[in-house]
Amino acid sequence: MSKTLAQKLWDAHVVRVAPGEPDLLYVDLHLVHEVTSPQAFEGLRLAGRRVRRPDLTLATMDHNVPTQGGIRAADDLSRRQMELLAENCRREGIPLHQIGSRRQGIVHVIGPELGLTQPGMVIVCGDSHTSTHGAFGALAFGIGTSEVELVLATQCLPQKRLGDLAVNVSGELPLGVTAKDIVLGLIGRTGISQGQGHLVEYRGSATRQTTSPSRTSTAGRPRRRAPPGRPRWTTGVRWPPTRALRSTARSRSTPRSWSRTLPGEPTRARWRR
C-alpha cells in the first residue's frame, strides 16, 4: 500500500504499538531552552533519573535573552532560568549554546543553521513553533514540560496517529507574494480548523517556487490550526527527500478535496484529505 512521506517517517520511528494506546515514537533530536525545561530537569532529579541520550539533545538560551547587555541585563526570573539551564546541561552532559556563543540563537533557527535538522528526522521541542523544522522534511512538533521530562528520560514520546492532509498550491506567484502570504490567505479563506488532527504537507508548483527560509514560515503556521491538547506539527514542504523516502513523497489517498482560486491572483490552492 502506498504511503505519504509523513506516514513513512512515522512508521520508521514507531517503537511500540498497542491497541487503544498512542504510538510510542523514537525522537532523533530534542531541542531544549530555558523556559520549559527547569521543571522537567527537576522532575528527573527527584525521580533519580538521568538524561537517556544527551548526545541527541541540544540546548540554547533563547526566550529570555536580552537584546542588549547579556545575561546581567535580564530580569531576575529570566536570569535564574538561564542559570538553571546552564547548571542542568553541565550536570547531564548536554551541549549548550549560551549567551556569548556564536552558535546561540533562536532554537528553531540554529537547528537548520547548524545542519542538525535533517529530512526524515523526528524532532521535538518545548515550544509551539517547533513545526518550523517541517520545512526540511522532518516530523517536528511542540511538546509540553511534562513531555520534555519524558523525552529527556526515555528519548521516546507517545503520540496519537493523526490523519493526512495535502495542501496543493499551483500557479505562478506574483511579485512580492511569499510563502507566508499563501498560508495566511488559506487560513483566511478556510478558517482556523481546516488542519485539526492532521499532518499537513504542502505541495504544488507554487510551493516549489518558494525558498527554504520562506518554507519555514509555511511549516510554522499549522501550529495555529491545532486545537488545545493536540500535537502541533507539519510534514516537510517539498524538501528533496533522501533516497529511501523519495518514492513516498506523493499521497494517494484523496477522500475529500477543497479547491479555490485566490481572488485577483493566478495561484490556485486545493486541500485534499
mmCIF file of C-alpha atoms in Angstrom:
data_model
loop_
_atom_site.group_PDB
_atom_site.id
_atom_site.type_symbol
_atom_site.label_atom_id
_atom_site.label_comp_id
_atom_site.label_asym_id
_atom_site.label_seq_id
_atom_site.Cartn_x
_atom_site.Cartn_y
_atom_site.Cartn_z
ATOM 1 C CA MET A 1 0.000 0.000 0.000
ATOM 2 C CA SER A 2 1.312 3.435 -0.924
ATOM 3 C CA LYS A 3 2.206 5.814 1.891
ATOM 4 C CA THR A 4 2.723 9.541 2.197
ATOM 5 C CA LEU A 5 6.078 10.899 3.268
ATOM 6 C CA ALA A 6 4.638 11.645 6.713
ATOM 7 C CA GLN A 7 3.289 8.113 7.099
ATOM 8 C CA LYS A 8 6.614 6.551 6.167
ATOM 9 C CA LEU A 9 8.554 8.742 8.601
ATOM 10 C CA TRP A 10 6.073 7.979 11.359
ATOM 11 C CA ASP A 11 6.259 4.221 10.786
ATOM 12 C CA ALA A 12 10.067 4.331 10.731
ATOM 13 C CA HIS A 13 10.096 5.807 14.254
ATOM 14 C CA VAL A 14 7.452 3.666 15.961
ATOM 15 C CA VAL A 15 8.927 1.828 18.946
ATOM 16 C CA ARG A 16 5.721 0.277 20.251
ATOM 17 C CA VAL A 17 2.110 -0.078 19.121
ATOM 18 C CA ALA A 18 -0.685 -1.265 21.411
ATOM 19 C CA PRO A 19 -4.462 -1.372 20.829
ATOM 20 C CA GLY A 20 -6.226 1.640 22.289
ATOM 21 C CA GLU A 21 -2.965 3.434 23.106
ATOM 22 C CA PRO A 22 -0.917 6.133 21.350
ATOM 23 C CA ASP A 23 2.058 5.040 19.281
ATOM 24 C CA LEU A 24 5.416 5.347 21.013
ATOM 25 C CA LEU A 25 7.808 7.300 18.767
ATOM 26 C CA TYR A 26 11.578 7.494 18.953
ATOM 27 C CA VAL A 27 12.981 11.035 18.922
ATOM 28 C CA ASP A 28 16.052 11.826 16.795
ATOM 29 C CA LEU A 29 16.651 15.342 18.118
ATOM 30 C CA HIS A 30 15.405 17.042 21.286
ATOM 31 C CA LEU A 31 15.863 20.818 21.348
ATOM 32 C CA VAL A 32 15.796 22.430 24.803
ATOM 33 C CA HIS A 33 15.601 26.029 26.005
ATOM 34 C CA GLU A 34 15.431 27.733 29.377
ATOM 35 C CA VAL A 35 11.676 28.290 29.777
ATOM 36 C CA THR A 36 10.074 24.825 29.517
ATOM 37 C CA SER A 37 12.990 22.771 30.859
ATOM 38 C CA PRO A 38 13.612 23.700 34.560
ATOM 39 C CA GLN A 39 10.653 21.711 35.914
ATOM 40 C CA ALA A 40 11.492 18.813 33.592
ATOM 41 C CA PHE A 41 15.067 18.569 34.861
ATOM 42 C CA GLU A 42 13.840 18.894 38.436
ATOM 43 C CA GLY A 43 11.411 16.031 37.859
ATOM 44 C CA LEU A 44 14.290 13.849 36.673
ATOM 45 C CA ARG A 45 16.374 14.789 39.704
ATOM 46 C CA LEU A 46 13.587 13.994 42.174
ATOM 47 C CA ALA A 47 12.970 10.622 40.475
ATOM 48 C CA GLY A 48 16.676 9.767 40.486
ATOM 49 C CA ARG A 49 16.816 9.573 36.689
ATOM 50 C CA ARG A 50 19.396 10.850 34.202
ATOM 51 C CA VAL A 51 19.009 12.095 30.628
ATOM 52 C CA ARG A 52 18.996 8.993 28.445
ATOM 53 C CA ARG A 53 20.551 10.458 25.278
ATOM 54 C CA PRO A 54 22.409 13.726 25.931
ATOM 55 C CA ASP A 55 24.080 13.230 22.545
ATOM 56 C CA LEU A 56 20.674 13.620 20.861
ATOM 57 C CA THR A 57 19.781 16.664 22.962
ATOM 58 C CA LEU A 58 20.807 20.255 22.274
ATOM 59 C CA ALA A 59 20.113 23.295 24.445
ATOM 60 C CA THR A 60 20.296 27.008 23.750
ATOM 61 C CA MET A 61 19.382 30.152 25.630
ATOM 62 C CA ASP A 62 16.545 31.636 23.634
ATOM 63 C CA HIS A 63 13.329 33.076 25.034
ATOM 64 C CA ASN A 64 14.782 35.186 27.860
ATOM 65 C CA VAL A 65 17.885 36.556 26.118
ATOM 66 C CA PRO A 66 18.004 40.386 26.357
ATOM 67 C CA THR A 67 18.529 42.314 23.131
ATOM 68 C CA GLN A 68 21.493 44.074 24.716
ATOM 69 C CA GLY A 69 23.569 43.700 27.874
ATOM 70 C CA GLY A 70 23.895 39.931 28.127
ATOM 71 C CA ILE A 71 22.559 37.798 30.962
ATOM 72 C CA ARG A 72 23.046 40.564 33.538
ATOM 73 C CA ALA A 73 20.510 42.731 31.696
ATOM 74 C CA ALA A 74 17.771 40.124 32.126
ATOM 75 C CA ASP A 75 15.166 40.324 34.882
ATOM 76 C CA ASP A 76 15.551 38.097 37.922
ATOM 77 C CA LEU A 77 13.256 35.296 36.712
ATOM 78 C CA SER A 78 14.772 35.200 33.226
ATOM 79 C CA ARG A 79 18.297 35.223 34.593
ATOM 80 C CA ARG A 80 17.513 32.405 37.018
ATOM 81 C CA GLN A 81 16.006 30.272 34.254
ATOM 82 C CA MET A 82 19.123 30.689 32.116
ATOM 83 C CA GLU A 83 21.377 29.892 35.073
ATOM 84 C CA LEU A 84 19.368 26.728 35.767
ATOM 85 C CA LEU A 85 19.652 25.659 32.136
ATOM 86 C CA ALA A 86 23.426 26.008 32.325
ATOM 87 C CA GLU A 87 23.554 24.019 35.582
ATOM 88 C CA ASN A 88 21.288 21.252 34.272
ATOM 89 C CA CYS A 89 23.180 20.906 30.985
ATOM 90 C CA ARG A 90 26.512 20.790 32.804
ATOM 91 C CA ARG A 91 25.258 18.078 35.163
ATOM 92 C CA GLU A 92 23.725 15.963 32.378
ATOM 93 C CA GLY A 93 26.409 16.491 29.742
ATOM 94 C CA ILE A 94 24.082 18.234 27.274
ATOM 95 C CA PRO A 95 25.654 20.583 24.707
ATOM 96 C CA LEU A 96 24.600 24.180 25.429
ATOM 97 C CA HIS A 97 24.876 27.289 23.282
ATOM 98 C CA GLN A 98 24.675 30.026 25.894
ATOM 99 C CA ILE A 99 24.946 33.800 25.732
ATOM 100 C CA GLY A 100 28.331 34.665 24.247
ATOM 101 C CA SER A 101 28.472 31.628 21.983
ATOM 102 C CA ARG A 102 28.465 32.293 18.240
ATOM 103 C CA ARG A 103 26.030 29.387 17.901
ATOM 104 C CA GLN A 104 23.498 30.698 20.412
ATOM 105 C CA GLY A 105 20.247 31.848 18.851
ATOM 106 C CA ILE A 106 16.565 31.178 18.266
ATOM 107 C CA VAL A 107 16.076 27.481 18.901
ATOM 108 C CA HIS A 108 14.281 26.822 15.618
ATOM 109 C CA VAL A 109 16.845 28.779 13.605
ATOM 110 C CA ILE A 110 20.017 27.161 14.899
ATOM 111 C CA GLY A 111 18.745 23.630 14.145
ATOM 112 C CA PRO A 112 18.723 24.150 10.360
ATOM 113 C CA GLU A 113 21.592 26.664 10.520
ATOM 114 C CA LEU A 114 23.942 24.158 12.185
ATOM 115 C CA GLY A 115 22.836 21.303 9.946
ATOM 116 C CA LEU A 116 21.192 19.418 12.815
ATOM 117 C CA THR A 117 17.725 19.450 11.261
ATOM 118 C CA GLN A 118 17.656 16.784 8.542
ATOM 119 C CA PRO A 119 14.997 15.189 6.313
ATOM 120 C CA GLY A 120 13.492 12.075 7.845
ATOM 121 C CA MET A 121 14.049 13.015 11.495
ATOM 122 C CA VAL A 122 11.566 13.240 14.356
ATOM 123 C CA ILE A 123 12.291 16.479 16.235
ATOM 124 C CA VAL A 124 10.641 17.791 19.393
ATOM 125 C CA CYS A 125 10.969 20.914 21.498
ATOM 126 C CA GLY A 126 9.036 22.523 24.321
ATOM 127 C CA ASP A 127 7.846 25.311 22.044
ATOM 128 C CA SER A 128 4.840 25.730 19.770
ATOM 129 C CA HIS A 129 6.960 26.905 16.807
ATOM 130 C CA THR A 130 8.667 23.506 16.508
ATOM 131 C CA SER A 131 6.741 22.640 13.341
ATOM 132 C CA THR A 132 9.117 25.087 11.614
ATOM 133 C CA HIS A 133 11.520 22.168 11.102
ATOM 134 C CA GLY A 134 8.909 20.523 8.861
ATOM 135 C CA ALA A 135 10.193 22.789 6.085
ATOM 136 C CA PHE A 136 13.206 20.490 5.814
ATOM 137 C CA GLY A 137 11.329 17.196 5.597
ATOM 138 C CA ALA A 138 11.284 16.399 9.323
ATOM 139 C CA LEU A 139 8.367 15.437 11.557
ATOM 140 C CA ALA A 140 8.582 18.153 14.162
ATOM 141 C CA PHE A 141 6.132 19.115 16.872
ATOM 142 C CA GLY A 142 5.930 21.122 20.074
ATOM 143 C CA ILE A 143 5.542 19.412 23.434
ATOM 144 C CA GLY A 144 4.748 20.473 26.989
ATOM 145 C CA THR A 145 7.020 20.472 30.032
ATOM 146 C CA SER A 146 5.863 17.057 31.280
ATOM 147 C CA GLU A 147 6.597 15.644 27.817
ATOM 148 C CA VAL A 148 10.003 17.346 27.837
ATOM 149 C CA GLU A 149 10.777 15.378 31.008
ATOM 150 C CA LEU A 150 9.534 12.159 29.389
ATOM 151 C CA VAL A 151 11.744 12.615 26.313
ATOM 152 C CA LEU A 152 14.760 13.505 28.463
ATOM 153 C CA ALA A 153 14.247 10.299 30.436
ATOM 154 C CA THR A 154 13.352 7.873 27.613
ATOM 155 C CA GLN A 155 14.100 9.525 24.243
ATOM 156 C CA CYS A 156 10.579 8.449 23.272
ATOM 157 C CA LEU A 157 7.216 10.172 23.110
ATOM 158 C CA PRO A 158 3.656 8.750 22.906
ATOM 159 C CA GLN A 159 1.629 10.312 20.108
ATOM 160 C CA LYS A 160 -1.796 9.531 18.700
ATOM 161 C CA ARG A 161 -1.600 8.811 14.969
ATOM 162 C CA LEU A 162 -3.158 11.649 13.005
ATOM 163 C CA GLY A 163 -4.743 11.958 9.584
ATOM 164 C CA ASP A 164 -3.004 13.189 6.427
ATOM 165 C CA LEU A 165 -3.842 16.478 4.720
ATOM 166 C CA ALA A 166 -2.254 17.541 1.426
ATOM 167 C CA VAL A 167 -2.344 21.226 0.501
ATOM 168 C CA ASN A 168 -1.640 21.720 -3.200
ATOM 169 C CA VAL A 169 -0.874 25.292 -4.261
ATOM 170 C CA SER A 170 -0.382 25.664 -8.013
ATOM 171 C CA GLY A 171 0.320 28.554 -10.353
ATOM 172 C CA GLU A 172 2.870 31.363 -10.597
ATOM 173 C CA LEU A 173 3.474 33.500 -7.534
ATOM 174 C CA PRO A 174 3.068 37.229 -8.281
ATOM 175 C CA LEU A 175 5.961 39.521 -7.472
ATOM 176 C CA GLY A 176 6.193 40.144 -3.733
ATOM 177 C CA VAL A 177 3.995 37.188 -2.708
ATOM 178 C CA THR A 178 5.762 34.882 -0.243
ATOM 179 C CA ALA A 179 5.070 31.518 1.360
ATOM 180 C CA LYS A 180 3.670 33.257 4.424
ATOM 181 C CA ASP A 181 1.172 35.137 2.231
ATOM 182 C CA ILE A 182 -0.029 31.832 0.782
ATOM 183 C CA VAL A 183 -0.645 30.281 4.191
ATOM 184 C CA LEU A 184 -2.313 33.372 5.638
ATOM 185 C CA GLY A 185 -4.517 33.517 2.551
ATOM 186 C CA LEU A 186 -5.539 29.877 3.000
ATOM 187 C CA ILE A 187 -6.299 30.394 6.689
ATOM 188 C CA GLY A 188 -8.324 33.499 5.868
ATOM 189 C CA ARG A 189 -10.480 31.570 3.407
ATOM 190 C CA THR A 190 -10.833 28.188 5.121
ATOM 191 C CA GLY A 191 -10.862 29.221 8.783
ATOM 192 C CA ILE A 192 -8.597 28.047 11.588
ATOM 193 C CA SER A 193 -9.897 24.482 11.903
ATOM 194 C CA GLN A 194 -9.122 23.012 8.465
ATOM 195 C CA GLY A 195 -5.974 21.219 9.630
ATOM 196 C CA GLN A 196 -7.157 19.975 13.015
ATOM 197 C CA GLY A 197 -5.979 16.468 13.797
ATOM 198 C CA HIS A 198 -3.922 16.147 10.605
ATOM 199 C CA LEU A 199 -0.345 16.137 9.403
ATOM 200 C CA VAL A 200 -0.156 18.886 6.794
ATOM 201 C CA GLU A 201 2.010 18.504 3.702
ATOM 202 C CA TYR A 202 2.341 21.430 1.287
ATOM 203 C CA ARG A 203 2.791 20.639 -2.394
ATOM 204 C CA GLY A 204 2.337 22.076 -5.872
ATOM 205 C CA SER A 205 4.177 24.315 -8.308
ATOM 206 C CA ALA A 206 3.673 27.477 -6.237
ATOM 207 C CA THR A 207 5.124 25.778 -3.171
ATOM 208 C CA ARG A 208 8.125 24.612 -5.178
ATOM 209 C CA GLN A 209 8.869 28.220 -6.133
ATOM 210 C CA THR A 210 9.450 29.192 -2.509
ATOM 211 C CA THR A 211 12.879 29.176 -0.867
ATOM 212 C CA SER A 212 13.898 27.105 2.143
ATOM 213 C CA PRO A 213 13.797 30.113 4.522
ATOM 214 C CA SER A 214 10.296 31.045 3.356
ATOM 215 C CA ARG A 215 9.131 27.451 3.748
ATOM 216 C CA THR A 216 9.892 27.673 7.448
ATOM 217 C CA SER A 217 7.116 30.270 7.634
ATOM 218 C CA THR A 218 4.796 27.863 5.847
ATOM 219 C CA ALA A 219 5.653 24.972 8.143
ATOM 220 C CA GLY A 220 5.265 27.088 11.269
ATOM 221 C CA ARG A 221 1.697 28.157 10.540
ATOM 222 C CA PRO A 222 -0.212 24.846 11.102
ATOM 223 C CA ARG A 223 0.571 25.074 14.808
ATOM 224 C CA ARG A 224 -2.059 27.810 14.951
ATOM 225 C CA ARG A 225 -4.674 25.499 13.482
ATOM 226 C CA ALA A 226 -4.303 22.762 16.073
ATOM 227 C CA PRO A 227 -6.837 22.581 18.909
ATOM 228 C CA PRO A 228 -5.708 22.588 22.554
ATOM 229 C CA GLY A 229 -4.146 19.292 23.585
ATOM 230 C CA ARG A 230 -3.350 18.177 20.014
ATOM 231 C CA PRO A 231 0.157 17.823 18.551
ATOM 232 C CA ARG A 232 1.138 20.903 16.549
ATOM 233 C CA TRP A 233 3.378 19.995 13.655
ATOM 234 C CA THR A 234 3.599 19.560 9.906
ATOM 235 C CA THR A 235 5.464 17.454 7.401
ATOM 236 C CA GLY A 236 8.074 18.848 5.036
ATOM 237 C CA VAL A 237 7.306 21.287 2.252
ATOM 238 C CA ARG A 238 8.593 19.638 -0.923
ATOM 239 C CA TRP A 239 12.076 19.351 0.546
ATOM 240 C CA PRO A 240 14.049 16.846 -1.574
ATOM 241 C CA PRO A 241 13.767 13.601 0.433
ATOM 242 C CA THR A 242 16.573 11.146 0.981
ATOM 243 C CA ARG A 243 16.776 8.186 -1.409
ATOM 244 C CA ALA A 244 14.857 5.929 0.980
ATOM 245 C CA LEU A 245 11.997 8.447 1.146
ATOM 246 C CA ARG A 246 11.891 9.601 -2.462
ATOM 247 C CA SER A 247 9.294 7.052 -3.560
ATOM 248 C CA THR A 248 6.723 8.067 -0.947
ATOM 249 C CA ALA A 249 6.610 11.834 -1.299
ATOM 250 C CA ARG A 250 3.237 11.685 -3.036
ATOM 251 C CA SER A 251 -0.118 10.973 -1.383
ATOM 252 C CA ARG A 252 -2.564 8.512 -2.978
ATOM 253 C CA SER A 253 -5.490 8.970 -0.588
ATOM 254 C CA THR A 254 -7.970 11.699 -1.602
ATOM 255 C CA PRO A 255 -11.360 11.051 0.031
ATOM 256 C CA ARG A 256 -12.046 14.775 0.402
ATOM 257 C CA SER A 257 -10.962 17.791 -1.604
ATOM 258 C CA TRP A 258 -11.176 21.564 -1.395
ATOM 259 C CA SER A 259 -10.287 23.949 -4.193
ATOM 260 C CA ARG A 260 -10.273 27.717 -4.602
ATOM 261 C CA THR A 261 -8.532 30.328 -6.705
ATOM 262 C CA LEU A 262 -7.204 33.283 -4.737
ATOM 263 C CA PRO A 263 -9.063 36.442 -5.864
ATOM 264 C CA GLY A 264 -7.090 38.513 -8.347
ATOM 265 C CA GLU A 265 -4.206 36.040 -8.462
ATOM 266 C CA PRO A 266 -3.392 33.138 -10.803
ATOM 267 C CA THR A 267 -2.390 30.949 -7.864
ATOM 268 C CA ARG A 268 -4.765 28.071 -7.142
ATOM 269 C CA ALA A 269 -4.960 26.183 -3.867
ATOM 270 C CA ARG A 270 -6.551 22.787 -3.246
ATOM 271 C CA TRP A 271 -6.992 20.880 0.002
ATOM 272 C CA ARG A 272 -7.003 17.088 -0.137
ATOM 273 C CA ARG A 273 -7.861 14.951 2.863
#
